C-alpha cells in the first residue's frame, strides 16, 4: 500500500512535467514578429504609433551601390532611436566597382554601428547589374574588418542559390519567403530573420500602413541580446 501511495504521488507530477517540457519546446521554437523593414518608399511613417502597435525594431535602407543614400534614413534613425526602438540598416548591393567600396559607402552613411544590425541585401537589381558573389564577399569582408562582425545576408532562396560560398554562409541569414514557413537556400543551416510578408494583403502596421514585416527566430530576450550586440560576432 505504501508503494501505491508513493506511485500515486509521483503520477500527479507527470502533467506538470509535461507542461514544462512543452513550454521549453515552445520557447525554443518561438518567433518574435515585431520587426519591420522600410525605405523612403514607405512615405507616411509615425514611429510613435508603430511602437504603440507593438513594433520593437526597424531595419531601414541606408544605401545602394556607390553613391545612393536613402533620403529618409538619417532623420528616421533619430526618430526611431529617440523612441527607444531597435535600429538596423541595409545596403542594396549592385554589380559595380566591387564590394569593398560599397561597404565603405554604407558604413559612412549608417552612423553608429555598435547596437545596429547591418545587412547586405542580395536581390535582383532592376536598374543595372546584379551584385556578384565575389563582390558580396568583398562587402562582407570589409564590414568585418571595419566593425569586427559579420553583416546579415538578406535574400530569397532562389536568388541566394549562387551565393553559398564559405564566406557568405557564415553570415546570419535574413530569408525572404512570403508564406507559411521559410525555406533555406543551399549553404545555410538556419535563419535569424524571416521576411514573411510585404504587407500588401495583410499585416499592416499602425503608423506605417502596408509594409514588409519580419520575424526573429527566437525569444524576445534573445532578440534583444542579438540586436544590441549588433548581430553575431565572429
C-alpha atoms as a PDB file:
ATOM      1  CA  UNK A   1       0.000   0.000   0.000  1.00  0.00           C
ATOM      2  CA  UNK A   2       2.886   2.350   0.785  1.00  0.00           C
ATOM      3  CA  UNK A   3       4.297   1.832  -2.698  1.00  0.00           C
ATOM      4  CA  UNK A   4       0.909   2.545  -4.254  1.00  0.00           C
ATOM      5  CA  UNK A   5       0.641   5.849  -2.397  1.00  0.00           C
ATOM      6  CA  UNK A   6       4.197   6.767  -3.409  1.00  0.00           C
ATOM      7  CA  UNK A   7       3.495   5.955  -7.046  1.00  0.00           C
ATOM      8  CA  UNK A   8       0.299   7.996  -6.976  1.00  0.00           C
ATOM      9  CA  UNK A   9       2.219  10.946  -5.559  1.00  0.00           C
ATOM     10  CA  UNK A  10       4.658  10.976  -8.473  1.00  0.00           C
ATOM     11  CA  UNK A  11       1.944  10.332 -11.069  1.00  0.00           C
ATOM     12  CA  UNK A  12       0.383  13.635 -10.038  1.00  0.00           C
ATOM     13  CA  UNK A  13       3.607  15.397 -11.106  1.00  0.00           C
ATOM     14  CA  UNK A  14       3.587  13.994 -14.648  1.00  0.00           C
ATOM     15  CA  UNK A  15       1.139  16.545 -16.161  1.00  0.00           C
ATOM     16  CA  UNK A  16       3.155  19.414 -14.683  1.00  0.00           C
ATOM     17  CA  UNK A  17       6.404  17.992 -16.030  1.00  0.00           C
ATOM     18  CA  UNK A  18       4.864  17.525 -19.471  1.00  0.00           C
ATOM     19  CA  UNK A  19       3.640  21.115 -19.388  1.00  0.00           C
ATOM     20  CA  UNK A  20       7.124  22.386 -18.546  1.00  0.00           C
ATOM     21  CA  UNK A  21       8.624  20.259 -21.320  1.00  0.00           C
ATOM     22  CA  UNK A  22       6.162  21.597 -23.894  1.00  0.00           C
ATOM     23  CA  UNK A  23       6.774  25.127 -22.683  1.00  0.00           C
ATOM     24  CA  UNK A  24      10.525  24.662 -23.161  1.00  0.00           C
ATOM     25  CA  UNK A  25       9.986  23.298 -26.682  1.00  0.00           C
ATOM     26  CA  UNK A  26       7.705  26.212 -27.494  1.00  0.00           C
ATOM     27  CA  UNK A  27      10.294  28.707 -26.274  1.00  0.00           C
ATOM     28  CA  UNK A  28      12.970  27.113 -28.434  1.00  0.00           C
ATOM     29  CA  UNK A  29      10.728  27.358 -31.500  1.00  0.00           C
ATOM     30  CA  UNK A  30       9.154  30.734 -30.825  1.00  0.00           C
ATOM     31  CA  UNK A  31       9.278  33.584 -33.327  1.00  0.00           C
ATOM     32  CA  UNK A  32       9.081  37.284 -32.468  1.00  0.00           C
ATOM     33  CA  UNK A  33       7.152  39.151 -35.163  1.00  0.00           C
ATOM     34  CA  UNK A  34       7.751  42.734 -34.051  1.00  0.00           C
ATOM     35  CA  UNK A  35      10.128  43.973 -36.772  1.00  0.00           C
ATOM     36  CA  UNK A  36       9.555  45.993 -39.945  1.00  0.00           C
ATOM     37  CA  UNK A  37      11.897  46.876 -42.790  1.00  0.00           C
ATOM     38  CA  UNK A  38      11.425  50.176 -44.570  1.00  0.00           C
ATOM     39  CA  UNK A  39      12.791  52.609 -47.131  1.00  0.00           C
ATOM     40  CA  UNK A  40      11.808  56.035 -48.388  1.00  0.00           C
ATOM     41  CA  UNK A  41       9.095  54.302 -50.430  1.00  0.00           C
ATOM     42  CA  UNK A  42       7.181  53.989 -47.155  1.00  0.00           C
ATOM     43  CA  UNK A  43       6.045  57.578 -47.210  1.00  0.00           C
ATOM     44  CA  UNK A  44       3.934  58.168 -44.103  1.00  0.00           C
ATOM     45  CA  UNK A  45       5.760  56.792 -41.084  1.00  0.00           C
ATOM     46  CA  UNK A  46       4.922  57.566 -37.456  1.00  0.00           C
ATOM     47  CA  UNK A  47       7.206  55.527 -35.220  1.00  0.00           C
ATOM     48  CA  UNK A  48       5.359  56.532 -32.051  1.00  0.00           C
ATOM     49  CA  UNK A  49       2.142  54.938 -33.288  1.00  0.00           C
ATOM     50  CA  UNK A  50       4.054  51.948 -34.694  1.00  0.00           C
ATOM     51  CA  UNK A  51       5.668  51.343 -31.305  1.00  0.00           C
ATOM     52  CA  UNK A  52       2.262  51.515 -29.641  1.00  0.00           C
ATOM     53  CA  UNK A  53       1.155  48.873 -32.161  1.00  0.00           C
ATOM     54  CA  UNK A  54       3.862  46.538 -30.871  1.00  0.00           C
ATOM     55  CA  UNK A  55       6.816  47.194 -33.178  1.00  0.00           C
ATOM     56  CA  UNK A  56      10.206  46.833 -31.454  1.00  0.00           C
ATOM     57  CA  UNK A  57      12.735  47.018 -34.286  1.00  0.00           C
ATOM     58  CA  UNK A  58      13.211  48.780 -37.626  1.00  0.00           C
ATOM     59  CA  UNK A  59      15.640  47.879 -40.416  1.00  0.00           C
ATOM     60  CA  UNK A  60      15.875  50.739 -42.889  1.00  0.00           C
ATOM     61  CA  UNK A  61      17.519  51.074 -46.271  1.00  0.00           C
ATOM     62  CA  UNK A  62      20.633  53.216 -45.990  1.00  0.00           C
ATOM     63  CA  UNK A  63      22.465  52.953 -49.308  1.00  0.00           C
ATOM     64  CA  UNK A  64      22.659  51.373 -52.739  1.00  0.00           C
ATOM     65  CA  UNK A  65      25.699  50.964 -54.938  1.00  0.00           C
ATOM     66  CA  UNK A  66      28.475  53.532 -54.562  1.00  0.00           C
ATOM     67  CA  UNK A  67      26.590  56.815 -54.314  1.00  0.00           C
ATOM     68  CA  UNK A  68      22.928  56.465 -53.454  1.00  0.00           C
ATOM     69  CA  UNK A  69      21.737  57.346 -49.931  1.00  0.00           C
ATOM     70  CA  UNK A  70      18.125  56.854 -48.873  1.00  0.00           C
ATOM     71  CA  UNK A  71      16.854  60.408 -48.211  1.00  0.00           C
ATOM     72  CA  UNK A  72      14.810  59.315 -45.191  1.00  0.00           C
ATOM     73  CA  UNK A  73      17.480  57.254 -43.466  1.00  0.00           C
ATOM     74  CA  UNK A  74      19.138  59.795 -41.149  1.00  0.00           C
ATOM     75  CA  UNK A  75      16.003  61.518 -39.879  1.00  0.00           C
ATOM     76  CA  UNK A  76      14.147  58.257 -39.332  1.00  0.00           C
ATOM     77  CA  UNK A  77      17.055  56.761 -37.417  1.00  0.00           C
ATOM     78  CA  UNK A  78      16.965  59.665 -34.984  1.00  0.00           C
ATOM     79  CA  UNK A  79      13.185  59.483 -34.625  1.00  0.00           C
ATOM     80  CA  UNK A  80      13.203  55.735 -34.006  1.00  0.00           C
ATOM     81  CA  UNK A  81      16.074  55.729 -31.531  1.00  0.00           C
ATOM     82  CA  UNK A  82      14.614  58.680 -29.626  1.00  0.00           C
ATOM     83  CA  UNK A  83      11.584  56.454 -29.032  1.00  0.00           C
ATOM     84  CA  UNK A  84      13.720  53.528 -27.903  1.00  0.00           C
ATOM     85  CA  UNK A  85      13.205  51.377 -30.991  1.00  0.00           C
ATOM     86  CA  UNK A  86      15.923  48.966 -32.098  1.00  0.00           C
ATOM     87  CA  UNK A  87      17.608  50.133 -35.313  1.00  0.00           C
ATOM     88  CA  UNK A  88      19.113  48.347 -38.289  1.00  0.00           C
ATOM     89  CA  UNK A  89      20.421  49.390 -41.701  1.00  0.00           C
ATOM     90  CA  UNK A  90      20.724  47.621 -45.037  1.00  0.00           C
ATOM     91  CA  UNK A  91      22.687  48.165 -48.224  1.00  0.00           C
ATOM     92  CA  UNK A  92      21.248  47.151 -51.605  1.00  0.00           C
ATOM     93  CA  UNK A  93      24.171  45.510 -53.349  1.00  0.00           C
ATOM     94  CA  UNK A  94      24.736  46.097 -57.062  1.00  0.00           C
ATOM     95  CA  UNK A  95      27.245  44.936 -59.642  1.00  0.00           C
ATOM     96  CA  UNK A  96      29.596  47.908 -59.839  1.00  0.00           C
ATOM     97  CA  UNK A  97      33.159  48.645 -58.715  1.00  0.00           C
ATOM     98  CA  UNK A  98      33.416  45.755 -56.298  1.00  0.00           C
ATOM     99  CA  UNK A  99      32.033  45.224 -52.845  1.00  0.00           C
ATOM    100  CA  UNK A 100      34.691  46.913 -50.725  1.00  0.00           C
ATOM    101  CA  UNK A 101      33.857  50.444 -51.893  1.00  0.00           C
ATOM    102  CA  UNK A 102      30.139  49.734 -51.494  1.00  0.00           C
ATOM    103  CA  UNK A 103      30.778  48.619 -47.909  1.00  0.00           C
ATOM    104  CA  UNK A 104      32.670  51.817 -47.113  1.00  0.00           C
ATOM    105  CA  UNK A 105      29.880  53.931 -48.626  1.00  0.00           C
ATOM    106  CA  UNK A 106      27.387  52.005 -46.489  1.00  0.00           C
ATOM    107  CA  UNK A 107      29.330  52.313 -43.248  1.00  0.00           C
ATOM    108  CA  UNK A 108      29.912  56.051 -43.727  1.00  0.00           C
ATOM    109  CA  UNK A 109      26.162  56.522 -44.057  1.00  0.00           C
ATOM    110  CA  UNK A 110      24.950  54.187 -41.315  1.00  0.00           C
ATOM    111  CA  UNK A 111      26.297  56.110 -38.323  1.00  0.00           C
ATOM    112  CA  UNK A 112      26.992  54.377 -35.005  1.00  0.00           C
ATOM    113  CA  UNK A 113      27.179  50.614 -35.605  1.00  0.00           C
ATOM    114  CA  UNK A 114      27.624  49.234 -32.072  1.00  0.00           C
ATOM    115  CA  UNK A 115      23.951  48.398 -31.460  1.00  0.00           C
ATOM    116  CA  UNK A 116      22.901  48.454 -35.104  1.00  0.00           C
ATOM    117  CA  UNK A 117      22.021  45.447 -37.239  1.00  0.00           C
ATOM    118  CA  UNK A 118      23.933  45.646 -40.541  1.00  0.00           C
ATOM    119  CA  UNK A 119      22.648  43.893 -43.664  1.00  0.00           C
ATOM    120  CA  UNK A 120      23.709  43.220 -47.235  1.00  0.00           C
ATOM    121  CA  UNK A 121      20.597  42.969 -49.429  1.00  0.00           C
ATOM    122  CA  UNK A 122      21.165  40.485 -52.289  1.00  0.00           C
ATOM    123  CA  UNK A 123      18.398  40.512 -54.865  1.00  0.00           C
ATOM    124  CA  UNK A 124      17.664  41.406 -58.466  1.00  0.00           C
ATOM    125  CA  UNK A 125      18.760  44.910 -59.486  1.00  0.00           C
ATOM    126  CA  UNK A 126      16.127  46.107 -61.925  1.00  0.00           C
ATOM    127  CA  UNK A 127      18.170  49.200 -62.824  1.00  0.00           C
ATOM    128  CA  UNK A 128      21.516  47.618 -63.612  1.00  0.00           C
ATOM    129  CA  UNK A 129      23.841  44.712 -62.920  1.00  0.00           C
ATOM    130  CA  UNK A 130      23.238  42.334 -60.057  1.00  0.00           C
ATOM    131  CA  UNK A 131      25.844  42.002 -57.345  1.00  0.00           C
ATOM    132  CA  UNK A 132      28.120  39.002 -57.894  1.00  0.00           C
ATOM    133  CA  UNK A 133      29.231  36.511 -55.207  1.00  0.00           C
ATOM    134  CA  UNK A 134      32.825  37.839 -55.209  1.00  0.00           C
ATOM    135  CA  UNK A 135      31.568  41.405 -54.754  1.00  0.00           C
ATOM    136  CA  UNK A 136      29.315  40.248 -51.915  1.00  0.00           C
ATOM    137  CA  UNK A 137      32.285  38.552 -50.265  1.00  0.00           C
ATOM    138  CA  UNK A 138      34.342  41.743 -50.576  1.00  0.00           C
ATOM    139  CA  UNK A 139      31.498  43.675 -48.946  1.00  0.00           C
ATOM    140  CA  UNK A 140      31.228  41.215 -46.067  1.00  0.00           C
ATOM    141  CA  UNK A 141      34.976  41.110 -45.502  1.00  0.00           C
ATOM    142  CA  UNK A 142      35.220  44.907 -45.406  1.00  0.00           C
ATOM    143  CA  UNK A 143      32.346  45.188 -42.921  1.00  0.00           C
ATOM    144  CA  UNK A 144      34.039  42.532 -40.805  1.00  0.00           C
ATOM    145  CA  UNK A 145      37.347  44.410 -40.958  1.00  0.00           C
ATOM    146  CA  UNK A 146      35.758  47.729 -40.033  1.00  0.00           C
ATOM    147  CA  UNK A 147      33.292  46.580 -37.360  1.00  0.00           C
ATOM    148  CA  UNK A 148      34.622  43.266 -36.104  1.00  0.00           C
ATOM    149  CA  UNK A 149      31.481  41.350 -37.027  1.00  0.00           C
ATOM    150  CA  UNK A 150      29.661  39.877 -39.986  1.00  0.00           C
ATOM    151  CA  UNK A 151      26.600  41.520 -41.521  1.00  0.00           C
ATOM    152  CA  UNK A 152      23.373  39.664 -42.132  1.00  0.00           C
ATOM    153  CA  UNK A 153      22.671  38.441 -45.654  1.00  0.00           C
ATOM    154  CA  UNK A 154      19.162  39.141 -46.981  1.00  0.00           C
ATOM    155  CA  UNK A 155      17.671  37.349 -49.953  1.00  0.00           C
ATOM    156  CA  UNK A 156      15.321  34.692 -51.249  1.00  0.00           C
ATOM    157  CA  UNK A 157      16.111  31.010 -51.523  1.00  0.00           C
ATOM    158  CA  UNK A 158      16.078  31.262 -55.308  1.00  0.00           C
ATOM    159  CA  UNK A 159      18.383  34.284 -55.616  1.00  0.00           C
ATOM    160  CA  UNK A 160      20.873  33.125 -52.984  1.00  0.00           C
ATOM    161  CA  UNK A 161      21.496  29.758 -54.648  1.00  0.00           C
ATOM    162  CA  UNK A 162      24.634  31.123 -56.319  1.00  0.00           C
ATOM    163  CA  UNK A 163      25.926  32.796 -53.136  1.00  0.00           C
ATOM    164  CA  UNK A 164      26.582  29.753 -50.963  1.00  0.00           C
ATOM    165  CA  UNK A 165      30.305  30.454 -50.554  1.00  0.00           C
ATOM    166  CA  UNK A 166      32.217  29.665 -47.338  1.00  0.00           C
ATOM    167  CA  UNK A 167      32.447  33.390 -46.541  1.00  0.00           C
ATOM    168  CA  UNK A 168      28.820  34.305 -47.162  1.00  0.00           C
ATOM    169  CA  UNK A 169      27.271  31.295 -45.425  1.00  0.00           C
ATOM    170  CA  UNK A 170      28.996  32.337 -42.196  1.00  0.00           C
ATOM    171  CA  UNK A 171      26.723  35.395 -42.162  1.00  0.00           C
ATOM    172  CA  UNK A 172      23.398  35.196 -40.328  1.00  0.00           C
ATOM    173  CA  UNK A 173      20.581  34.691 -42.831  1.00  0.00           C
ATOM    174  CA  UNK A 174      17.607  37.002 -43.269  1.00  0.00           C
ATOM    175  CA  UNK A 175      15.387  34.944 -45.537  1.00  0.00           C
ATOM    176  CA  UNK A 176      12.660  36.413 -47.743  1.00  0.00           C
ATOM    177  CA  UNK A 177       9.773  33.987 -48.102  1.00  0.00           C
ATOM    178  CA  UNK A 178       6.193  35.194 -48.208  1.00  0.00           C
ATOM    179  CA  UNK A 179       4.261  32.211 -46.970  1.00  0.00           C
ATOM    180  CA  UNK A 180       3.764  29.894 -44.044  1.00  0.00           C
ATOM    181  CA  UNK A 181       7.349  28.747 -43.475  1.00  0.00           C
ATOM    182  CA  UNK A 182      10.789  29.945 -44.614  1.00  0.00           C
ATOM    183  CA  UNK A 183      12.777  27.715 -46.982  1.00  0.00           C
ATOM    184  CA  UNK A 184      16.547  27.806 -46.610  1.00  0.00           C
ATOM    185  CA  UNK A 185      18.870  28.309 -49.572  1.00  0.00           C
ATOM    186  CA  UNK A 186      21.784  25.977 -50.179  1.00  0.00           C
ATOM    187  CA  UNK A 187      24.648  26.517 -47.720  1.00  0.00           C
ATOM    188  CA  UNK A 188      22.687  27.874 -44.749  1.00  0.00           C
ATOM    189  CA  UNK A 189      21.512  25.610 -41.950  1.00  0.00           C
ATOM    190  CA  UNK A 190      19.295  28.140 -40.161  1.00  0.00           C
ATOM    191  CA  UNK A 191      17.853  31.636 -40.374  1.00  0.00           C
ATOM    192  CA  UNK A 192      17.834  34.537 -37.921  1.00  0.00           C
ATOM    193  CA  UNK A 193      15.217  36.814 -39.543  1.00  0.00           C
ATOM    194  CA  UNK A 194      12.327  35.910 -41.819  1.00  0.00           C
ATOM    195  CA  UNK A 195      10.561  38.456 -44.026  1.00  0.00           C
ATOM    196  CA  UNK A 196       7.196  36.744 -44.158  1.00  0.00           C
ATOM    197  CA  UNK A 197       5.057  39.378 -45.877  1.00  0.00           C
ATOM    198  CA  UNK A 198       5.281  42.577 -47.896  1.00  0.00           C
ATOM    199  CA  UNK A 199       2.081  43.759 -46.202  1.00  0.00           C
ATOM    200  CA  UNK A 200       0.126  44.129 -49.428  1.00  0.00           C
ATOM    201  CA  UNK A 201      -2.503  41.593 -48.451  1.00  0.00           C
ATOM    202  CA  UNK A 202      -2.371  41.718 -44.642  1.00  0.00           C
ATOM    203  CA  UNK A 203      -0.261  42.579 -41.624  1.00  0.00           C
ATOM    204  CA  UNK A 204      -0.456  46.369 -41.825  1.00  0.00           C
ATOM    205  CA  UNK A 205       1.202  48.334 -39.044  1.00  0.00           C
ATOM    206  CA  UNK A 206      -0.487  51.304 -37.432  1.00  0.00           C
ATOM    207  CA  UNK A 207       1.584  54.419 -38.045  1.00  0.00           C
ATOM    208  CA  UNK A 208       3.147  52.899 -41.172  1.00  0.00           C
ATOM    209  CA  UNK A 209       0.478  51.078 -43.149  1.00  0.00           C
ATOM    210  CA  UNK A 210       1.356  48.302 -45.576  1.00  0.00           C
ATOM    211  CA  UNK A 211       4.994  47.324 -45.193  1.00  0.00           C
ATOM    212  CA  UNK A 212       7.460  44.453 -45.073  1.00  0.00           C
ATOM    213  CA  UNK A 213       7.249  42.579 -41.780  1.00  0.00           C
ATOM    214  CA  UNK A 214       9.763  40.229 -40.222  1.00  0.00           C
ATOM    215  CA  UNK A 215      10.073  37.580 -37.530  1.00  0.00           C
ATOM    216  CA  UNK A 216      13.069  36.797 -35.343  1.00  0.00           C
ATOM    217  CA  UNK A 217      13.983  33.153 -34.850  1.00  0.00           C
ATOM    218  CA  UNK A 218      13.986  33.043 -31.068  1.00  0.00           C
ATOM    219  CA  UNK A 219      12.529  34.582 -27.935  1.00  0.00           C
ATOM    220  CA  UNK A 220      12.107  38.259 -27.132  1.00  0.00           C
ATOM    221  CA  UNK A 221      15.065  38.080 -24.742  1.00  0.00           C
ATOM    222  CA  UNK A 222      17.228  36.508 -27.438  1.00  0.00           C
ATOM    223  CA  UNK A 223      16.130  39.128 -29.970  1.00  0.00           C
ATOM    224  CA  UNK A 224      17.236  41.996 -27.750  1.00  0.00           C
ATOM    225  CA  UNK A 225      20.536  40.301 -26.927  1.00  0.00           C
ATOM    226  CA  UNK A 226      21.257  39.610 -30.594  1.00  0.00           C
ATOM    227  CA  UNK A 227      20.274  43.078 -31.739  1.00  0.00           C
ATOM    228  CA  UNK A 228      22.067  45.027 -29.052  1.00  0.00           C
ATOM    229  CA  UNK A 229      25.265  43.149 -29.833  1.00  0.00           C
ATOM    230  CA  UNK A 230      24.911  44.357 -33.413  1.00  0.00           C
ATOM    231  CA  UNK A 231      24.410  40.782 -34.606  1.00  0.00           C
ATOM    232  CA  UNK A 232      26.583  37.718 -34.378  1.00  0.00           C
ATOM    233  CA  UNK A 233      30.228  38.458 -33.585  1.00  0.00           C
ATOM    234  CA  UNK A 234      32.861  36.205 -35.091  1.00  0.00           C
END
